[in-house]
PDB file of C-alpha atoms and ligand atoms in Angstrom:
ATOM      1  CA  UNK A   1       0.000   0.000   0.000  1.00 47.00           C
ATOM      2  CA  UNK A   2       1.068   3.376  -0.929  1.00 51.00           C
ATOM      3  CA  UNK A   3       2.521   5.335   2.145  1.00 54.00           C
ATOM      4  CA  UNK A   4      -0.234   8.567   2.810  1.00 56.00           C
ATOM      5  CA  UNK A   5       1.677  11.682   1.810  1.00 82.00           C
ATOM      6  CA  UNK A   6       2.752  13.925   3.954  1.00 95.00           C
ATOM      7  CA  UNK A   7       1.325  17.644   3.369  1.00 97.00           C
ATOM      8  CA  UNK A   8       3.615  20.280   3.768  1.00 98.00           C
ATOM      9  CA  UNK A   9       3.643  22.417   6.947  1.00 98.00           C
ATOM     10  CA  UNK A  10       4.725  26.770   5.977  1.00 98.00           C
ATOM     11  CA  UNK A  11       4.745  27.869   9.387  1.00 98.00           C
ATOM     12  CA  UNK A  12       6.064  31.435  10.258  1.00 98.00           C
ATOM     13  CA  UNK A  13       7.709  32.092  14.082  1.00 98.00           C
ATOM     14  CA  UNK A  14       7.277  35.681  14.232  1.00 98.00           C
ATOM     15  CA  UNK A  15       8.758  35.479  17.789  1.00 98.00           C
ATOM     16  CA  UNK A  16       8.731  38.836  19.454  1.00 98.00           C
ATOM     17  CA  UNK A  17       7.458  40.717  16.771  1.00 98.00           C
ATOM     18  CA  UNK A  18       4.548  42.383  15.216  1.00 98.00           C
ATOM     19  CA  UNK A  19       1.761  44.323  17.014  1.00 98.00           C
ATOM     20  CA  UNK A  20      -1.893  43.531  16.442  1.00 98.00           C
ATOM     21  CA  UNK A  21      -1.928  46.755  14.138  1.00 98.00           C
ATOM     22  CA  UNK A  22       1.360  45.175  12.316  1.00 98.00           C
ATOM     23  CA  UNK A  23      -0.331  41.726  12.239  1.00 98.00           C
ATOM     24  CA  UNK A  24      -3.480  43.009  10.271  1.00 98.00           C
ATOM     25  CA  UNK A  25      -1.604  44.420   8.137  1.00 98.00           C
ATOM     26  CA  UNK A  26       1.055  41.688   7.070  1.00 98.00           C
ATOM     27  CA  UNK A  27      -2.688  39.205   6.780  1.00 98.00           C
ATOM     28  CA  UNK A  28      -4.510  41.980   4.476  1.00 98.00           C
ATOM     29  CA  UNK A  29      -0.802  41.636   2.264  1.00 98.00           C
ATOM     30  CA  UNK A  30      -0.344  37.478   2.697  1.00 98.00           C
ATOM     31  CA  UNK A  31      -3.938  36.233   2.656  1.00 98.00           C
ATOM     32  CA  UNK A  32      -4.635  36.962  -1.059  1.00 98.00           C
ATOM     33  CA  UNK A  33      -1.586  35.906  -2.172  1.00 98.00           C
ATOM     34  CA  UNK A  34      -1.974  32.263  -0.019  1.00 97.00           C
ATOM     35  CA  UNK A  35      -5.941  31.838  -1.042  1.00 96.00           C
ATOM     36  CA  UNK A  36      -5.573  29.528  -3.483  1.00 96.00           C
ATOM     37  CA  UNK A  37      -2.639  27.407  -2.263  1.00 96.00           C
ATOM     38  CA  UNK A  38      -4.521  23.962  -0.871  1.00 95.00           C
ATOM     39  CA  UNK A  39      -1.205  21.672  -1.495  1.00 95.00           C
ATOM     40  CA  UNK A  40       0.527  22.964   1.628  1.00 97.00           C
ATOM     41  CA  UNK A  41      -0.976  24.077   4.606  1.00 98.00           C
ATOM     42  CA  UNK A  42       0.493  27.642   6.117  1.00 98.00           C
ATOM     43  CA  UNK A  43       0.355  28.280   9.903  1.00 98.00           C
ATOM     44  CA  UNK A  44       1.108  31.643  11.463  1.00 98.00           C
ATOM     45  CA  UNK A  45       2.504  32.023  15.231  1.00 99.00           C
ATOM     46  CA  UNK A  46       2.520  35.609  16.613  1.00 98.00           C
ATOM     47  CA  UNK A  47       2.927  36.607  20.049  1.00 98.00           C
ATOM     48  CA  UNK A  48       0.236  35.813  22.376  1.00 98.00           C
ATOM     49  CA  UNK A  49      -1.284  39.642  22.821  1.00 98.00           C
ATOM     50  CA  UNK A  50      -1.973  39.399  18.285  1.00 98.00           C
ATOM     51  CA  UNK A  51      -3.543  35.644  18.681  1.00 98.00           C
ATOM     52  CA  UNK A  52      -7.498  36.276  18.985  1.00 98.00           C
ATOM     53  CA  UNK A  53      -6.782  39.192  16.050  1.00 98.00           C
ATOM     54  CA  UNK A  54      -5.215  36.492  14.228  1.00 98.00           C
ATOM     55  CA  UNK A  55      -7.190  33.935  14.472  1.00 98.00           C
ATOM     56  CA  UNK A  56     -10.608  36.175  13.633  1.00 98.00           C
ATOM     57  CA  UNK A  57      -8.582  37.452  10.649  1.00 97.00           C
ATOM     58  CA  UNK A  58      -7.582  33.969   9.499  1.00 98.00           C
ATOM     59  CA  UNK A  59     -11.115  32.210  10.093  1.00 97.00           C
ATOM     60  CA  UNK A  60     -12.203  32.677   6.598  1.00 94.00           C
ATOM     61  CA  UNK A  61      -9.107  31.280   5.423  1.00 97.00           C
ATOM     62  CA  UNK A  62      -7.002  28.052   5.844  1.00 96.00           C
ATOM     63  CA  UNK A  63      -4.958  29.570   7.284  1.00 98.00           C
ATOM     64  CA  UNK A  64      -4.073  27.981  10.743  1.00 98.00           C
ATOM     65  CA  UNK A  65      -2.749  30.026  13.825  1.00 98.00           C
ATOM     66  CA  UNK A  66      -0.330  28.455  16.734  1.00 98.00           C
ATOM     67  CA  UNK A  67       1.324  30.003  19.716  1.00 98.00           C
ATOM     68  CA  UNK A  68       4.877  30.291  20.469  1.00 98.00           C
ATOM     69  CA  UNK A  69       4.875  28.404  23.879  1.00 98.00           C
ATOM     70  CA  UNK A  70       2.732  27.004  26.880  1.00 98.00           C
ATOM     71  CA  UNK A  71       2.516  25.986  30.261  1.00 98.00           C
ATOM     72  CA  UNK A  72       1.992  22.441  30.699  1.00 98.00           C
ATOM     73  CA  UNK A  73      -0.688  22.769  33.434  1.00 98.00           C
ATOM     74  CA  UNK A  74      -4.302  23.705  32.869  1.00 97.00           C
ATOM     75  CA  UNK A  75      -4.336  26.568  34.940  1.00 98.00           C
ATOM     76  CA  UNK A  76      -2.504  27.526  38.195  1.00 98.00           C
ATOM     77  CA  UNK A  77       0.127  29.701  40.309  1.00 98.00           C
ATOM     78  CA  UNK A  78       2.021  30.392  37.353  1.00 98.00           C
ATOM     79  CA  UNK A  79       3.093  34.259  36.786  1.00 98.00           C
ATOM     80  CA  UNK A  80       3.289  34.944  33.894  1.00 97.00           C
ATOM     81  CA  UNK A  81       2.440  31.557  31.357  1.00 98.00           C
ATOM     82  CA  UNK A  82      -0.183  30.967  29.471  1.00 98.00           C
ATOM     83  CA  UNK A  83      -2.078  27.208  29.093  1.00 98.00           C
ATOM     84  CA  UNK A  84      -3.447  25.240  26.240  1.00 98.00           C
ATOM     85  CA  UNK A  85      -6.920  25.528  27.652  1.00 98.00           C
ATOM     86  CA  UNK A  86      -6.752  29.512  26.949  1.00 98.00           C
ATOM     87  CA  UNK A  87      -4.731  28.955  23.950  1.00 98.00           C
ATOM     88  CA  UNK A  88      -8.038  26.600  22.726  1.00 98.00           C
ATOM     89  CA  UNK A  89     -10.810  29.051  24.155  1.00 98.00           C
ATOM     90  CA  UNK A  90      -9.153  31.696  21.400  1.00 98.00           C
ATOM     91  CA  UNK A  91      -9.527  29.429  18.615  1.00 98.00           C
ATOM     92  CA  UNK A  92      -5.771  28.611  18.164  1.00 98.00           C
ATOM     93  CA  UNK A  93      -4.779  25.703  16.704  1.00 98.00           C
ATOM     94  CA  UNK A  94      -1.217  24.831  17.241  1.00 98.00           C
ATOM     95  CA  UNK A  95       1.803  25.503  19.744  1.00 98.00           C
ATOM     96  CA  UNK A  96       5.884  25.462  18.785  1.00 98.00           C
ATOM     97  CA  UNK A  97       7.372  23.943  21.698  1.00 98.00           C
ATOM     98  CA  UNK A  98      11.069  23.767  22.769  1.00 98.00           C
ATOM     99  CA  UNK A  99      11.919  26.394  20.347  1.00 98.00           C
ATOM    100  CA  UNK A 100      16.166  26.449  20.747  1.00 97.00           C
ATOM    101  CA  UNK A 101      15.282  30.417  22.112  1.00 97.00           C
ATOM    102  CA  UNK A 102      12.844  29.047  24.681  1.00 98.00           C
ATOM    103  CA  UNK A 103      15.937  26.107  25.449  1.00 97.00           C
ATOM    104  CA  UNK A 104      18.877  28.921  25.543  1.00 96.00           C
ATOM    105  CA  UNK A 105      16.881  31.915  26.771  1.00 97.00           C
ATOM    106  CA  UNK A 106      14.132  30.563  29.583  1.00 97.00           C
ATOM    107  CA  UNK A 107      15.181  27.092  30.401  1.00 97.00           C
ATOM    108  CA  UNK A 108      13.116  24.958  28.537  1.00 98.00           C
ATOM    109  CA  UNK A 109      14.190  21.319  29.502  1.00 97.00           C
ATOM    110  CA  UNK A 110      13.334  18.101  27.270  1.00 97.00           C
ATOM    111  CA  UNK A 111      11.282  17.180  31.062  1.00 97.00           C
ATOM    112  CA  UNK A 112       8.878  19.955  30.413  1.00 97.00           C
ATOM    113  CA  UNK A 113       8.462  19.684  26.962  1.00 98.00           C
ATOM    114  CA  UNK A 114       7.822  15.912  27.846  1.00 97.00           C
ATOM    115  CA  UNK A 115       4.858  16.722  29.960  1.00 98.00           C
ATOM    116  CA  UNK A 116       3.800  19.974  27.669  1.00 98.00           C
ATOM    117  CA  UNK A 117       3.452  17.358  24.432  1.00 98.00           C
ATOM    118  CA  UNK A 118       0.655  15.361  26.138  1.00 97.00           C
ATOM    119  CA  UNK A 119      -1.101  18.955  27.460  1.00 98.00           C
ATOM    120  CA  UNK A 120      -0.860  20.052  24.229  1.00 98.00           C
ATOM    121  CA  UNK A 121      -2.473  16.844  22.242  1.00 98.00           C
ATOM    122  CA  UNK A 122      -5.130  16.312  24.967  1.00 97.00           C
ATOM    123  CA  UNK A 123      -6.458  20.194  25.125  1.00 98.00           C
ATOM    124  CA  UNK A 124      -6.558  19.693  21.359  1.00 98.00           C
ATOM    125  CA  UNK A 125      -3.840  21.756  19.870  1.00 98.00           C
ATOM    126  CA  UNK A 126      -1.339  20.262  17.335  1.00 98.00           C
ATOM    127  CA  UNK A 127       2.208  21.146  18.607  1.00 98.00           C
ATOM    128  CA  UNK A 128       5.273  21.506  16.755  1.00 98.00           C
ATOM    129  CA  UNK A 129       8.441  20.288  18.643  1.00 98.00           C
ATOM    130  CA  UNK A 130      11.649  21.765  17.659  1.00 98.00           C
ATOM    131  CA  UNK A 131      14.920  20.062  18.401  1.00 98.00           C
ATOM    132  CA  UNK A 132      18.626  21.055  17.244  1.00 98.00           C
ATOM    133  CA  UNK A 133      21.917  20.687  17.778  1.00 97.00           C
ATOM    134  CA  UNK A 134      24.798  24.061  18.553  1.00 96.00           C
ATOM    135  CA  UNK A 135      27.253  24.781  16.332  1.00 95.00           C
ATOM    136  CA  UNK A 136      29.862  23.338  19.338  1.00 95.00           C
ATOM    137  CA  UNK A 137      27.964  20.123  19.327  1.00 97.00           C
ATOM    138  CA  UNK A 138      27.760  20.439  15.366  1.00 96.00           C
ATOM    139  CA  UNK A 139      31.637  20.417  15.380  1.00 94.00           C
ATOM    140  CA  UNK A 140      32.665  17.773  17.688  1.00 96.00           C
ATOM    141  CA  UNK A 141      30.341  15.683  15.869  1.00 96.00           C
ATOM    142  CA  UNK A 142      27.143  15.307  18.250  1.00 97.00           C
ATOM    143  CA  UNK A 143      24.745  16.717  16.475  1.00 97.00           C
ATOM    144  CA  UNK A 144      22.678  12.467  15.783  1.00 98.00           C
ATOM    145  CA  UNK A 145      23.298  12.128  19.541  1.00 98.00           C
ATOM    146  CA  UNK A 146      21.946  15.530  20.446  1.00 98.00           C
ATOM    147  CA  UNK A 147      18.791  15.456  18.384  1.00 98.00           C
ATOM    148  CA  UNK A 148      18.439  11.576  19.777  1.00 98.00           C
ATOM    149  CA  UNK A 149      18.355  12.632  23.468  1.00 98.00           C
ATOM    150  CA  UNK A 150      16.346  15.701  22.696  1.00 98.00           C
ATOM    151  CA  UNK A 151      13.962  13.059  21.094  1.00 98.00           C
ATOM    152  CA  UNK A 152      13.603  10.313  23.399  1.00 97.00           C
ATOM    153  CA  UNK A 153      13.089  12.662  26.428  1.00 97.00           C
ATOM    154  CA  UNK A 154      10.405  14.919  24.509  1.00 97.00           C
ATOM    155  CA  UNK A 155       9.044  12.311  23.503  1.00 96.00           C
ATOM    156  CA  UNK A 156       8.836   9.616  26.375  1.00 95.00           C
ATOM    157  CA  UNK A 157       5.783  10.306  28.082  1.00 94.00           C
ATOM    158  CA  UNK A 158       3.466  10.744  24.325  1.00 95.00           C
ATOM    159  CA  UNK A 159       1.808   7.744  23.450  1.00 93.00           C
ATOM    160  CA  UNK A 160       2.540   5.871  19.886  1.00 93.00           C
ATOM    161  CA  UNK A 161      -1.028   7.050  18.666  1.00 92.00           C
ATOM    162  CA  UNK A 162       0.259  10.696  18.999  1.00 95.00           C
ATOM    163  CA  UNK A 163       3.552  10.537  17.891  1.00 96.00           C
ATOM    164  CA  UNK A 164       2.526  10.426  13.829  1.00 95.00           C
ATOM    165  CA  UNK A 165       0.329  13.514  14.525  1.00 96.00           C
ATOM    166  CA  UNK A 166       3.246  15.334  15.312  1.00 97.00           C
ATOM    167  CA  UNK A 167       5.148  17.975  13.722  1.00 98.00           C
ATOM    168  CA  UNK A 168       9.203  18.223  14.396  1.00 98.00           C
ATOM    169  CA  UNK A 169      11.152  21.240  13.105  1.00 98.00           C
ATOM    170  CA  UNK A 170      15.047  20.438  12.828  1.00 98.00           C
ATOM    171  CA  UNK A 171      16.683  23.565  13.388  1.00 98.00           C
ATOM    172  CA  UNK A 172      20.441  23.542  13.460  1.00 97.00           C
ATOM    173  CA  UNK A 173      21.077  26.415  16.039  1.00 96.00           C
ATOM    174  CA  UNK A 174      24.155  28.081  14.216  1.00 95.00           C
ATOM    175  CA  UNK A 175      21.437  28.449  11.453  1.00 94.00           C
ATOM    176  CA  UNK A 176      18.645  30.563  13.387  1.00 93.00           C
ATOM    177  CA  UNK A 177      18.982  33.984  12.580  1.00 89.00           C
ATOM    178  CA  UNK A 178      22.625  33.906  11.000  1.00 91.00           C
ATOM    179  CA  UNK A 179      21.807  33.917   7.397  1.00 87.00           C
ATOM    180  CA  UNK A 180      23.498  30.584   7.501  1.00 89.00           C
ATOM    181  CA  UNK A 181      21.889  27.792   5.904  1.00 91.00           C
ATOM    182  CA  UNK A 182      22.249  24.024   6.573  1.00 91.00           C
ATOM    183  CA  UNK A 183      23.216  22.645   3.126  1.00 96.00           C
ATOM    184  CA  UNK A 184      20.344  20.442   1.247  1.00 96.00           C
ATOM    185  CA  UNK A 185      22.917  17.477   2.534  1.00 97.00           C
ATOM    186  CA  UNK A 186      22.769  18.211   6.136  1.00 97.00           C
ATOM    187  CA  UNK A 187      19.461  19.341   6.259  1.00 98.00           C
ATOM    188  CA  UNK A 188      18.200  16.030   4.804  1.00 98.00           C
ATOM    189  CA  UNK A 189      20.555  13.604   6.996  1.00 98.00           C
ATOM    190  CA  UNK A 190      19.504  15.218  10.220  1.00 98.00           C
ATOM    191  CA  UNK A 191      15.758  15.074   9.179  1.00 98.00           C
ATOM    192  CA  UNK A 192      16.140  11.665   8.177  1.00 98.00           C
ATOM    193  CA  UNK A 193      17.645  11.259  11.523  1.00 98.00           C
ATOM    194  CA  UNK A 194      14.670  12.715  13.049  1.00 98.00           C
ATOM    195  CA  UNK A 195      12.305  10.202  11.316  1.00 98.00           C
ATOM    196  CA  UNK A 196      14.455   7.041  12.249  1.00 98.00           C
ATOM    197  CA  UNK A 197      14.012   8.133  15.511  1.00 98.00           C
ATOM    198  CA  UNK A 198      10.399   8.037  15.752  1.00 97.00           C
ATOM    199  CA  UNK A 199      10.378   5.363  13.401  1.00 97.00           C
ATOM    200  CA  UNK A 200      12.455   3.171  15.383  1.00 96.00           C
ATOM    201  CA  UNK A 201       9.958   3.726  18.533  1.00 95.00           C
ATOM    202  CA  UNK A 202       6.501   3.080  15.789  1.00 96.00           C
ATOM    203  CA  UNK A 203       7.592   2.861  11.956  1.00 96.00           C
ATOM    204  CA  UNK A 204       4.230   4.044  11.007  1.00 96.00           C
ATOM    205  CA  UNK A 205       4.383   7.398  13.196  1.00 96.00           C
ATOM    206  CA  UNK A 206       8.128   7.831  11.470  1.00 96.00           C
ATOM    207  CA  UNK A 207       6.306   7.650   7.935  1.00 96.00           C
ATOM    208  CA  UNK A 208       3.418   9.876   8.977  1.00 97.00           C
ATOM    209  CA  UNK A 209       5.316  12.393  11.303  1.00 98.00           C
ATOM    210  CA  UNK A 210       6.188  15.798   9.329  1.00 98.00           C
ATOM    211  CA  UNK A 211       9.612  17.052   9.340  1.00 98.00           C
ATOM    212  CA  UNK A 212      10.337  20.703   9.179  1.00 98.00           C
ATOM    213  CA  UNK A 213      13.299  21.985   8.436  1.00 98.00           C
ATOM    214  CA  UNK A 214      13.866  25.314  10.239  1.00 97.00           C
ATOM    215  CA  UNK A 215      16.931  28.226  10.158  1.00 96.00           C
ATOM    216  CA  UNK A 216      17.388  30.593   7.756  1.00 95.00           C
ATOM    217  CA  UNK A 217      14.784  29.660   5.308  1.00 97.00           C
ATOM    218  CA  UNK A 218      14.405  32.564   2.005  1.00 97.00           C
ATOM    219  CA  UNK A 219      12.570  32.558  -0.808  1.00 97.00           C
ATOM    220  CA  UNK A 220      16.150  32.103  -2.361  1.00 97.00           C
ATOM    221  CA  UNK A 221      16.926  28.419  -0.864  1.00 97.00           C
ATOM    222  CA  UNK A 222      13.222  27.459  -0.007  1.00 97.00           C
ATOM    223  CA  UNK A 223      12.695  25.526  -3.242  1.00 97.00           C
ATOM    224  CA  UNK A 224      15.838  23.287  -2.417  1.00 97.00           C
ATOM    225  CA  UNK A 225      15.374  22.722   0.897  1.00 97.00           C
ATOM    226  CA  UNK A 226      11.187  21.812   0.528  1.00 97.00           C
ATOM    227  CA  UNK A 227      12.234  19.572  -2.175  1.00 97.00           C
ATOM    228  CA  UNK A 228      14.333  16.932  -0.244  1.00 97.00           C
ATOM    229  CA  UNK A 229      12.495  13.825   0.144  1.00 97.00           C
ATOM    230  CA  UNK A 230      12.533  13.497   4.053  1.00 98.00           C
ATOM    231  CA  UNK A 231      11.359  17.654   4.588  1.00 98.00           C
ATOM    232  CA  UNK A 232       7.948  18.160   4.783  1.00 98.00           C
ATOM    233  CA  UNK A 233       7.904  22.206   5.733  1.00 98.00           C
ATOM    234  CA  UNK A 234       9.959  24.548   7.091  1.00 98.00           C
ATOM    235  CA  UNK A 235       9.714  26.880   9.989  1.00 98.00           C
ATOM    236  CA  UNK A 236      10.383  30.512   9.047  1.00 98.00           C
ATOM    237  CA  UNK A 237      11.785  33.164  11.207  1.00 98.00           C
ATOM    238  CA  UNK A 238      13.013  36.305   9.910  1.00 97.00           C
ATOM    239  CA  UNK A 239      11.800  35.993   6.313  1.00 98.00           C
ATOM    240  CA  UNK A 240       8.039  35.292   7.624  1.00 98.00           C
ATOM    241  CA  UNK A 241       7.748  38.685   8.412  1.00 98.00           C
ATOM    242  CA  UNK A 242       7.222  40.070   5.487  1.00 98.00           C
ATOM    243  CA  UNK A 243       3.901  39.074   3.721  1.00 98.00           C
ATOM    244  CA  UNK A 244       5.950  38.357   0.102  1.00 98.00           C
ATOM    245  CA  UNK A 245       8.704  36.490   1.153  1.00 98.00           C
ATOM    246  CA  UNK A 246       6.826  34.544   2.872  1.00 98.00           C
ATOM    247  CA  UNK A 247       4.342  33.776   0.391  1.00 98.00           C
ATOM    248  CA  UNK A 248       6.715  32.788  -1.864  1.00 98.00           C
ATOM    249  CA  UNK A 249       8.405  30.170   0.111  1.00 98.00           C
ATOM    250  CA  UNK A 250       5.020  28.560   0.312  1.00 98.00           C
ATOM    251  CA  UNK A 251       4.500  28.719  -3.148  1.00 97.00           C
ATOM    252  CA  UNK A 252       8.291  26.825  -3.184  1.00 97.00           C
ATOM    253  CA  UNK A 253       6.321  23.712  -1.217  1.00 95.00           C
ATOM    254  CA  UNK A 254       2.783  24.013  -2.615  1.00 89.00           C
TER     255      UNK A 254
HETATM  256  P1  PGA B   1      15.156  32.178  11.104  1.00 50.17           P
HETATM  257  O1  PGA B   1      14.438  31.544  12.411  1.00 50.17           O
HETATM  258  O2  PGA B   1      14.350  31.754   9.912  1.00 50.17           O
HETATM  259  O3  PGA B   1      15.122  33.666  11.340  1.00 50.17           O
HETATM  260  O4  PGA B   1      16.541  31.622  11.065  1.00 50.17           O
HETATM  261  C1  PGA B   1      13.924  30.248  12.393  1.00 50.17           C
HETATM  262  C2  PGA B   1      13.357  29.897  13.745  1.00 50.17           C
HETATM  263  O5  PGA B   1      13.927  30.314  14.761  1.00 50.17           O
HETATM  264  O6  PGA B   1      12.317  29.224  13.840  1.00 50.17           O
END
């Protein structure tokens, strides 16, 4: 039997940026220029103060909206965070978790993420794990035992059933922000990698699970990166904010 294809995932990680003024704006640009794309599907993540503006703007489209982070407890003593519940009630869809900012920056651990994966699934928002390896770890040759640990922690406490829904974006961390790309080669070996992994724990969640690649994705290297056979999206930073470039790097996977 013919293995399902995998659709593309075009998600943008605006991160810190864009007002709900600025969001509106970079929708009333993108929108028209995504309507008719149906081969990929395009998710937008903007700060949590632009998600209900977002997600109202979006509704009419297929467009899909996910958050940047979130606590893995329904609600609680926790200044400050933000729970899938609330994420739900707004209509989001989606949440990026373990970005390598959250990792570096606020001391995400592979334990959270491991109980903010099951949160996530069971409040009914489809998360995308990202995992990645420094450029230190790159050198001395870590980076398959790196992305296996980040892996098999994340990952221990999600059942098999879940684990094909998932999304994973492999982003190399010398390659977020720096202009520098992972070549076609490494970007395909280390989301090969990625698959194995969850293969080896269900081979039919390693088939179905999408692979994103993620760092430094233009319109320029888009088309060669979406067309390697084991990267099914990409997860766009800087070049997502602006409404053409990023429309043209889904028109590189649709
Ligand atoms: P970049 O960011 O495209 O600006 O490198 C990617 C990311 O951090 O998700």
């Amino acid at each position: 039997m013919a293995e399902p294809a995998r659709k593309p995932l075009l998600a943008a990680n605006w991160k810190m940026h864009k007002t709900v003024a600025e969001a509106q704006s970079f929708l009333a640009d993108l929108l028209p220029r995504v309507a008719a794309v149906e081969a990929a599907e395009i998710a937008i993540c903007p700060a949590y103060p632009a998600l209900a503006a977002v997600v109202e703007h979006c509704a009419s489209s297929r467009v899909r909206v996910c958050a940047q982070n979130m606590h893995e407890a329904a609600d609680g003593a926790f200044t400050g965070e933000v729970s899938a519940p609330m994420l739900v009630e707004l209509g989001v869809d989606g949440v990026i978790l373990g970005h390598s900012e959250r990792r570096q920056y606020f001391g995400e651990t592979d334990a959270a993420l491991a109980r903010k994966l099951p949160a996530a699934f069971a409040a009914g928002l489809a998360p995308i794990l990202c995992v990645g390896e420094s450029e230190a770890q790159r050198d001395a040759g870590e980076t398959e035992r790196v992305l296996r640990e980040q892996l098999t922690a994340g990952l221990a406490t999600l059942e098999n059933g879940r684990l094909g829904e998932l999304a994973i974006a492999y982003e190399p961390i010398w390659a977020i922000g720096t202009g520098r790309t992972a070549t076609p080669e490494q970007a395909q070996d280390a989301c090969a990698f990625v698959r194995a992994v969850v293969g080896r724990r269900d081979d039919a969640a390693g088939n179905r699970v999408r692979v994103l690649y993620g760092g430094s994705v233009k319109p320029e290297n888009a088309g060669e990166l979406l067309d390697l056979p084991d990267v099914d999206g990409a997860l766009v930073g800087g070049a997502s904010l602006d409404p053409e470039a990023f429309a043209s790097i889904v028109a590189a996977a649709a």
